[in-house]
Tab-separated table of C-alpha atoms in Angstrom:
chain	number	residue	atom	x	y	z
A	116	MET	CA	164.269	-61.762	-99.140
A	117	PRO	CA	161.483	-62.473	-101.369
A	118	ILE	CA	160.164	-65.871	-102.498
A	119	ARG	CA	161.384	-67.193	-105.900
A	120	VAL	CA	161.141	-70.327	-107.716
A	121	LEU	CA	164.278	-72.362	-108.548
A	122	PRO	CA	165.912	-72.548	-111.795
A	123	ASP	CA	165.610	-76.067	-113.043
A	124	ASP	CA	169.480	-76.412	-112.809
A	125	VAL	CA	169.567	-75.754	-109.080
A	126	ALA	CA	166.379	-77.889	-108.471
A	127	ASN	CA	168.089	-80.811	-110.178
A	128	LYS	CA	171.312	-79.916	-108.203
A	129	ILE	CA	169.432	-80.339	-104.999
A	130	ALA	CA	167.768	-83.235	-105.984
A	131	ALA	CA	171.252	-85.247	-106.851
A	132	GLY	CA	172.090	-84.378	-103.453
A	133	GLU	CA	169.528	-87.218	-102.353
A	134	VAL	CA	169.638	-89.271	-105.111
A	135	VAL	CA	173.434	-89.319	-106.358
A	136	GLU	CA	175.617	-90.043	-103.203
A	137	ARG	CA	178.597	-91.459	-105.170
A	138	PRO	CA	179.290	-93.413	-108.301
A	139	ALA	CA	177.542	-96.558	-106.943
A	140	SER	CA	174.119	-94.475	-106.789
A	141	ILE	CA	174.468	-93.757	-110.194
A	142	VAL	CA	174.858	-97.305	-110.871
A	143	LYS	CA	171.700	-98.420	-108.793
A	144	GLU	CA	169.451	-96.095	-110.558
A	145	LEU	CA	170.112	-97.155	-114.065
A	146	LEU	CA	170.229	-100.713	-113.080
A	147	ASP	CA	166.487	-100.188	-111.611
A	148	ASN	CA	165.611	-98.479	-114.896
A	149	SER	CA	167.090	-101.188	-117.151
A	150	LEU	CA	165.233	-104.109	-115.155
A	151	ASP	CA	161.825	-102.332	-115.393
A	152	ALA	CA	162.816	-101.920	-119.281
A	153	ASN	CA	162.782	-106.020	-119.019
A	154	ALA	CA	166.186	-106.107	-119.827
A	155	ARG	CA	167.688	-109.225	-120.135
A	156	GLU	CA	171.187	-108.390	-120.105
A	157	ILE	CA	172.841	-105.810	-118.192
A	158	ARG	CA	176.710	-104.639	-118.821
A	159	VAL	CA	177.953	-102.120	-116.145
A	160	GLU	CA	181.666	-100.417	-117.089
A	161	VAL	CA	183.177	-97.798	-114.442
A	162	ARG	CA	186.242	-96.396	-114.812
A	163	GLU	CA	188.648	-95.501	-111.648
A	164	GLY	CA	186.304	-96.295	-109.185
A	165	GLY	CA	183.511	-94.354	-111.378
A	166	LYS	CA	184.487	-90.890	-110.610
A	167	ARG	CA	185.745	-90.624	-114.146
A	168	LEU	CA	182.956	-92.771	-115.586
A	169	VAL	CA	180.070	-95.014	-115.099
A	170	ARG	CA	178.250	-96.556	-118.321
A	171	VAL	CA	175.442	-99.018	-118.019
A	172	GLN	CA	174.142	-100.764	-121.378
A	173	ASP	CA	170.813	-102.824	-121.574
A	174	ASP	CA	169.140	-104.864	-124.343
A	175	GLY	CA	165.512	-103.280	-122.861
A	176	HIS	CA	162.684	-102.260	-124.662
A	177	GLY	CA	164.419	-98.748	-125.326
A	178	MET	CA	162.886	-95.438	-125.590
A	179	THR	CA	161.284	-93.384	-128.258
A	180	ARG	CA	162.993	-89.820	-129.042
A	181	GLU	CA	159.919	-87.978	-127.087
A	182	ASP	CA	160.468	-90.042	-124.222
A	183	ALA	CA	164.351	-89.719	-124.325
A	184	GLN	CA	163.883	-85.837	-124.105
A	185	LEU	CA	161.129	-86.419	-121.457
A	186	SER	CA	163.395	-88.295	-119.155
A	187	LEU	CA	165.328	-85.403	-118.512
A	188	ARG	CA	162.646	-83.556	-116.770
A	189	ARG	CA	161.972	-83.941	-113.013
A	190	HIS	CA	159.116	-86.068	-112.022
A	191	ALA	CA	158.889	-87.267	-115.607
A	192	THR	CA	158.083	-90.838	-115.436
A	193	SER	CA	156.205	-93.693	-117.201
A	194	LYS	CA	155.576	-95.825	-113.964
A	195	LEU	CA	152.768	-93.701	-112.227
A	196	GLU	CA	149.809	-91.978	-113.670
A	197	VAL	CA	147.682	-90.754	-110.869
A	198	ALA	CA	148.240	-90.522	-107.027
A	199	ASP	CA	146.508	-93.847	-106.044
A	200	ASP	CA	149.557	-95.498	-108.259
A	201	LEU	CA	151.992	-94.652	-105.085
A	202	ALA	CA	149.823	-97.219	-102.907
A	203	ALA	CA	150.598	-100.076	-105.109
A	204	ILE	CA	154.138	-100.057	-106.502
A	205	ASP	CA	155.698	-102.936	-108.437
A	206	THR	CA	158.457	-101.548	-110.370
A	207	LEU	CA	162.004	-100.576	-109.111
A	208	GLY	CA	161.777	-96.968	-110.145
A	209	PHE	CA	159.397	-94.642	-109.797
A	210	ARG	CA	159.974	-91.295	-108.957
A	211	GLY	CA	161.359	-89.823	-112.244
A	212	GLU	CA	164.260	-87.751	-110.655
A	213	ALA	CA	167.401	-90.106	-111.361
A	214	ILE	CA	168.421	-89.043	-114.794
A	215	PRO	CA	167.880	-85.070	-114.633
A	216	SER	CA	170.104	-85.563	-111.346
A	217	ILE	CA	172.611	-87.344	-112.748
A	218	ALA	CA	172.455	-84.933	-115.797
A	219	SER	CA	173.010	-81.985	-113.614
A	220	VAL	CA	175.971	-83.207	-112.007
A	221	ALA	CA	178.343	-85.147	-114.884
A	222	ARG	CA	178.769	-85.085	-118.433
A	223	PHE	CA	175.601	-87.054	-119.337
A	224	GLU	CA	174.924	-89.104	-122.722
A	225	MET	CA	172.153	-91.560	-123.513
A	226	LEU	CA	171.595	-93.551	-126.474
A	227	THR	CA	168.146	-95.550	-127.059
A	228	ARG	CA	166.519	-97.105	-129.614
A	229	THR	CA	163.158	-99.156	-129.642
A	230	ALA	CA	162.507	-102.679	-131.683
A	231	ASP	CA	159.923	-100.757	-134.089
A	232	ALA	CA	162.768	-97.764	-134.675
A	233	ILE	CA	164.553	-97.349	-137.743
A	234	GLU	CA	167.225	-95.489	-135.915
A	235	GLY	CA	167.728	-94.721	-132.135
A	236	THR	CA	168.099	-91.143	-130.275
A	237	ARG	CA	171.243	-89.608	-128.878
A	238	VAL	CA	170.630	-87.420	-125.888
A	239	THR	CA	173.392	-85.430	-124.414
A	240	VAL	CA	173.881	-82.763	-121.939
A	241	ASP	CA	177.074	-81.387	-119.845
A	242	GLY	CA	176.481	-80.570	-116.073
A	243	GLY	CA	172.953	-79.617	-116.057
A	244	GLY	CA	172.883	-77.450	-119.238
A	245	ALA	CA	170.973	-77.579	-122.193
A	246	ALA	CA	170.430	-80.725	-124.075
A	247	GLU	CA	171.276	-81.882	-127.613
A	248	VAL	CA	169.169	-84.163	-129.103
A	249	ALA	CA	170.257	-86.160	-132.694
A	250	PRO	CA	169.538	-89.416	-134.176
A	251	VAL	CA	171.998	-92.075	-133.911
A	252	GLY	CA	172.612	-96.045	-135.106
A	253	CYS	CA	172.422	-97.847	-131.992
A	254	PRO	CA	170.891	-101.309	-130.803
A	255	VAL	CA	167.488	-101.692	-129.355
A	256	GLY	CA	167.887	-100.906	-125.320
A	257	THR	CA	169.629	-98.188	-123.770
A	258	ARG	CA	173.141	-97.092	-122.853
A	259	VAL	CA	173.745	-94.061	-120.283
A	260	THR	CA	177.554	-93.015	-119.639
A	261	VAL	CA	178.161	-90.520	-116.792
A	262	GLU	CA	181.733	-88.643	-116.902
A	263	GLY	CA	183.473	-86.409	-114.418
A	264	LEU	CA	181.010	-87.213	-111.547
A	265	PHE	CA	180.515	-83.908	-109.737
A	266	ARG	CA	183.193	-81.850	-111.671
A	267	ASN	CA	180.703	-78.960	-111.695
A	268	VAL	CA	179.957	-79.145	-107.806
A	269	PRO	CA	183.328	-79.459	-106.437
A	270	ALA	CA	182.105	-79.244	-102.555
A	271	ARG	CA	180.491	-82.798	-103.602
A	272	LEU	CA	183.483	-84.383	-105.222
A	273	LYS	CA	185.535	-83.989	-102.210
A	274	PHE	CA	183.623	-86.179	-100.289
A	275	LEU	CA	183.646	-89.310	-102.522
A	276	LYS	CA	186.332	-91.862	-100.863
A	277	LYS	CA	189.417	-93.390	-102.417
A	278	GLU	CA	188.812	-95.806	-105.818
A	279	THR	CA	188.728	-98.801	-103.936
A	280	THR	CA	185.883	-97.709	-101.559
A	281	GLU	CA	183.674	-96.046	-104.250
A	282	LEU	CA	183.864	-99.436	-106.585
A	283	ASN	CA	183.148	-101.678	-103.406
A	284	HIS	CA	179.919	-99.841	-103.647
A	285	THR	CA	179.455	-100.775	-106.924
A	286	VAL	CA	180.270	-104.059	-106.670
A	287	ASN	CA	177.292	-104.411	-104.007
A	288	HIS	CA	174.684	-102.761	-106.057
A	289	VAL	CA	175.532	-105.189	-108.924
A	290	GLN	CA	175.421	-108.302	-106.938
A	291	TRP	CA	172.440	-107.262	-105.293
A	292	ALA	CA	170.330	-106.699	-108.354
A	293	ALA	CA	171.983	-109.840	-109.636
A	294	LEU	CA	170.854	-111.867	-106.604
A	295	ALA	CA	167.177	-110.557	-107.028
A	296	HIS	CA	167.333	-111.038	-110.634
A	297	PRO	CA	168.772	-114.404	-111.631
A	298	ASN	CA	166.657	-114.545	-114.970
A	299	VAL	CA	169.206	-111.465	-116.262
A	300	ARG	CA	172.981	-111.652	-117.167
A	301	PHE	CA	175.243	-109.117	-115.091
A	302	THR	CA	178.737	-107.968	-116.188
A	303	LEU	CA	180.639	-105.426	-114.395
A	304	MET	CA	183.963	-104.137	-115.401
A	305	HIS	CA	186.499	-102.174	-114.082
A	306	ASN	CA	189.268	-100.292	-115.825
A	307	ASP	CA	188.473	-103.080	-118.613
A	308	ARG	CA	189.057	-106.029	-115.980
A	309	THR	CA	185.923	-108.166	-115.574
A	310	LEU	CA	184.758	-108.227	-112.078
A	311	ILE	CA	181.674	-109.897	-112.363
A	312	ASP	CA	180.349	-111.979	-115.200
A	313	VAL	CA	177.428	-114.148	-114.210
A	314	ALA	CA	174.848	-115.873	-117.143
A	315	ALA	CA	171.129	-115.977	-116.613
A	316	SER	CA	170.232	-118.563	-114.297
A	317	GLU	CA	167.108	-120.540	-113.463
A	318	THR	CA	166.954	-120.343	-109.715
A	319	ARG	CA	168.326	-117.917	-107.204
A	320	ALA	CA	170.364	-120.801	-105.523
A	321	GLU	CA	172.557	-121.077	-108.908
A	322	ARG	CA	172.938	-117.400	-108.882
A	323	ILE	CA	174.379	-117.169	-105.303
A	324	ARG	CA	176.739	-120.528	-106.413
A	325	LEU	CA	177.801	-118.338	-109.473
A	326	LEU	CA	178.617	-115.148	-107.139
A	327	TYR	CA	179.777	-116.846	-103.954
A	328	GLY	CA	181.069	-119.887	-105.181
A	329	LYS	CA	180.022	-123.990	-104.628
A	330	GLU	CA	181.458	-124.169	-101.256
A	331	PHE	CA	179.382	-121.385	-99.829
A	332	ALA	CA	176.290	-122.203	-101.800
A	333	ASP	CA	176.736	-125.653	-100.509
A	334	SER	CA	176.615	-124.293	-96.637
A	335	LEU	CA	172.908	-122.738	-97.536
A	336	ILE	CA	169.797	-124.426	-96.601
A	337	GLU	CA	167.386	-123.545	-98.952
A	338	PHE	CA	163.475	-123.438	-98.217
A	339	THR	CA	160.321	-121.610	-99.226
A	340	LYS	CA	157.315	-121.091	-97.075
A	341	THR	CA	153.754	-119.353	-97.995
A	342	PHE	CA	151.526	-117.626	-95.738
A	343	GLU	CA	148.366	-115.847	-96.701
A	344	SER	CA	149.578	-112.904	-96.887
A	345	MET	CA	153.534	-113.386	-98.481
A	346	GLU	CA	155.945	-115.932	-99.740
A	347	ILE	CA	158.913	-116.068	-97.835
A	348	GLU	CA	162.110	-117.874	-99.906
A	349	CYS	CA	165.114	-118.535	-97.735
A	350	HIS	CA	168.683	-119.228	-97.988
A	351	ILE	CA	170.218	-119.653	-94.521
A	352	GLY	CA	173.752	-120.573	-93.788
A	353	ASN	CA	174.257	-123.860	-91.678
A	354	ALA	CA	175.071	-123.237	-87.957
A	355	ASP	CA	178.848	-123.434	-88.621
A	356	LEU	CA	178.733	-120.500	-91.097
A	357	SER	CA	177.489	-117.785	-88.511
A	358	LYS	CA	179.269	-114.285	-88.814
A	359	PRO	CA	180.638	-111.489	-86.140
A	360	ASN	CA	178.465	-109.336	-87.801
A	361	ARG	CA	175.169	-109.058	-90.129
A	362	SER	CA	177.566	-108.474	-93.173
A	363	HIS	CA	176.188	-111.929	-94.913
A	364	GLN	CA	172.386	-110.897	-94.610
A	365	PHE	CA	170.323	-109.888	-97.262
A	366	PHE	CA	166.776	-108.835	-97.592
A	367	PHE	CA	164.957	-108.773	-100.871
A	368	LEU	CA	161.315	-107.281	-101.086
A	369	ASN	CA	159.689	-108.000	-104.272
A	370	ASP	CA	163.081	-108.009	-106.111
A	371	ARG	CA	164.334	-104.896	-104.278
A	372	VAL	CA	167.145	-104.859	-102.159
A	373	ILE	CA	166.058	-103.499	-98.502
A	374	ARG	CA	167.225	-102.634	-95.276
A	375	ASP	CA	165.213	-103.610	-92.536
A	376	ARG	CA	165.732	-104.377	-88.946
A	377	THR	CA	162.392	-106.267	-88.146
A	378	ILE	CA	163.664	-108.801	-90.604
A	379	GLY	CA	166.902	-108.958	-89.457
A	380	ALA	CA	165.523	-109.176	-85.505
A	381	ALA	CA	163.302	-112.115	-86.988
A	382	VAL	CA	166.045	-114.084	-88.247
A	383	SER	CA	167.891	-113.844	-84.971
A	384	GLU	CA	165.182	-115.077	-83.151
A	385	ALA	CA	164.460	-118.001	-85.360
A	386	LEU	CA	167.876	-119.156	-84.687
A	387	ARG	CA	168.241	-118.125	-81.429
A	388	GLU	CA	168.734	-121.533	-79.836
A	389	VAL	CA	171.391	-122.776	-82.631
A	390	VAL	CA	173.675	-119.564	-83.279
A	391	PRO	CA	175.980	-118.402	-80.609
A	392	LYS	CA	175.502	-115.332	-78.954
A	393	GLY	CA	177.151	-112.344	-80.582
A	394	ARG	CA	177.018	-114.239	-83.796
A	395	TYR	CA	174.878	-113.610	-86.938
A	396	PRO	CA	173.464	-116.501	-89.091
A	397	VAL	CA	174.427	-115.957	-92.894
A	398	ALA	CA	170.532	-115.599	-94.609
A	399	PHE	CA	169.237	-114.634	-98.064
A	400	LEU	CA	165.712	-113.628	-97.835
A	401	PHE	CA	163.478	-113.132	-100.862
A	402	ILE	CA	159.828	-111.761	-99.873
A	403	THR	CA	157.169	-111.648	-102.163
A	404	MET	CA	153.927	-109.772	-101.151
A	405	ASP	CA	151.131	-107.256	-102.276
A	406	PRO	CA	152.757	-104.455	-103.080
A	407	SER	CA	149.525	-102.264	-101.466
A	408	LYS	CA	150.723	-103.706	-98.143
A	409	VAL	CA	154.215	-101.929	-98.386
A	410	ASP	CA	155.237	-98.285	-98.586
A	411	VAL	CA	158.301	-97.949	-100.951
A	412	ASN	CA	157.877	-94.362	-100.964
A	413	VAL	CA	159.833	-93.398	-97.779
A	414	HIS	CA	163.386	-93.094	-98.804
A	415	PRO	CA	165.056	-90.938	-101.666
A	416	ALA	CA	167.241	-94.205	-102.562
A	417	LYS	CA	164.118	-96.238	-102.003
A	418	SER	CA	166.261	-98.751	-99.568
A	419	GLU	CA	163.806	-98.386	-96.796
A	420	VAL	CA	160.375	-99.578	-96.845
A	421	ARG	CA	157.506	-99.379	-94.259
A	422	PHE	CA	155.131	-102.395	-93.707
A	423	GLN	CA	151.637	-102.273	-93.050
A	424	ASP	CA	151.940	-105.150	-91.111
A	425	GLU	CA	155.434	-105.230	-89.343
A	426	ARG	CA	154.018	-107.807	-86.712
A	427	GLY	CA	152.831	-110.115	-88.660
A	428	LEU	CA	156.032	-110.077	-91.179
A	429	PHE	CA	158.038	-110.645	-88.143
A	430	ARG	CA	155.674	-113.737	-86.994
A	431	ASN	CA	156.249	-115.091	-90.523
A	432	ILE	CA	159.485	-114.781	-91.069
A	433	VAL	CA	160.372	-116.696	-87.587
A	434	GLN	CA	157.590	-119.659	-88.236
A	435	ALA	CA	158.968	-119.738	-91.804
A	436	VAL	CA	162.861	-119.927	-90.320
A	437	ALA	CA	162.056	-122.219	-87.575
A	438	GLN	CA	160.321	-124.592	-89.399
A	439	GLY	CA	162.425	-124.721	-92.068
A	440	ILE	CA	165.735	-125.526	-89.965
A	441	ALA	CA	163.691	-127.945	-88.339
A	442	GLU	CA	162.876	-129.775	-91.347
A	443	HIS	CA	166.782	-129.882	-92.552
A	444	ARG	CA	168.233	-130.781	-89.216
A	445	TYR	CA	170.143	-127.801	-88.396
A	446	ILE	CA	172.826	-128.696	-85.936
A	447	PRO	CA	175.820	-127.024	-85.411
A	448	SER	CA	178.888	-129.464	-84.819
A	449	VAL	CA	181.517	-127.987	-82.178
A	450	GLN	CA	184.264	-125.698	-83.345
A	451	THR	CA	186.240	-123.521	-81.439
A	452	SER	CA	187.911	-121.701	-84.229
A	453	GLU	CA	186.797	-119.267	-87.055
A	454	PRO	CA	186.681	-120.994	-90.450
A	455	PRO	CA	190.184	-120.053	-92.425
A	456	ALA	CA	187.467	-118.937	-95.540
A	457	ASP	CA	185.393	-116.497	-93.285
A	458	ARG	CA	184.167	-114.280	-96.495
A	459	PRO	CA	183.158	-115.957	-99.710
A	460	VAL	CA	183.033	-113.014	-102.305
A	461	ALA	CA	182.660	-112.319	-105.903
A	462	PRO	CA	185.890	-112.224	-107.532
A	463	ALA	CA	186.025	-108.547	-107.202
A	464	GLN	CA	189.715	-107.976	-107.673
A	465	VAL	CA	191.559	-104.748	-109.626
A	466	GLU	CA	194.989	-104.096	-110.280
A	467	ASN	CA	196.266	-100.901	-108.016
A	468	GLY	CA	199.403	-99.650	-108.728
A	469	GLY	CA	201.103	-103.193	-109.615
A	470	ALA	CA	199.389	-105.088	-106.459
A	471	THR	CA	196.022	-106.588	-106.708
A	472	THR	CA	193.267	-105.348	-104.400
A	473	VAL	CA	190.598	-107.769	-103.064
A	474	TYR	CA	187.409	-105.637	-102.213
A	475	PRO	CA	185.809	-106.325	-98.605
A	476	THR	CA	182.668	-108.243	-98.171
A	477	PRO	CA	179.555	-106.900	-99.231
A	478	ARG	CA	177.827	-105.367	-96.502
A	479	SER	CA	174.280	-106.370	-95.701
A	480	HIS	CA	171.171	-104.270	-96.625
């Protein structure tokens, strides 16, 4: 067969296969855009676990009519100009794939306005079709509404899980964003029920308390260690708060939630003498380092990164955690049974056929 250039709608659907796995993927990408736009209040609304509707509204700087139209083109981004910019990415989003990918597999509407504009812009796209653009009255910021995810790609639709499972993934992404950005207010609604509503906080410790409760927060040891190449803010659960898996370990790099085995291994190594074998400490680690020392362009969803000096990272985390627990007299008490409350979570509940379902503890990254 001859080689041919794929039409834009086909290319966008292929890209969507990498970027848009489920409703929570849309929430994550839109949260990144809102935070990059310096939003101070972000509201997320989903229906039927996000299968029917996902809406993210922010009070960020918004877009002009021209930028709103450009955002629907693949690889159109305001965050990169030249190839060298890839060596030091300091934004959450940068690929320019999210918006066109989302618009190719659902009904998409965006309302946006900048502070100096008299009127805003409304852009609608139905399943990758032609964009319709019109002026509209709207507040400063951006609101994106996504309806009927994968309705034009039924092969993808059948892989979505039940409503509670899909919703739990969205709860996780909102919680992770709230942990990384305590100065931003986050609200999450599901079927008109409030699941998360946390006001802006001055510290991450306060944000953890708002999300997980006072008793859980009081069981954490907080300390920050500074090294030549990085700063590590740690919130480590006391020795009696260990868990049977890593579900309560959360790692952030430059305000980006990441998955990284090296960090997890370093935390375990630092606490090897005080946490029983087969148990894992509760840990929130917020690492700040020069963006040029890490490559975030290694995963379509940007959840995995590559460190320039992985051994140095491991060494610094072990030293930071070991020193921190020594200074706080981290000593376990004798305990023969599991504490009755083994999973403090945000109040993520939703009515389901008359019953109330409490979603599982957010899984670690």
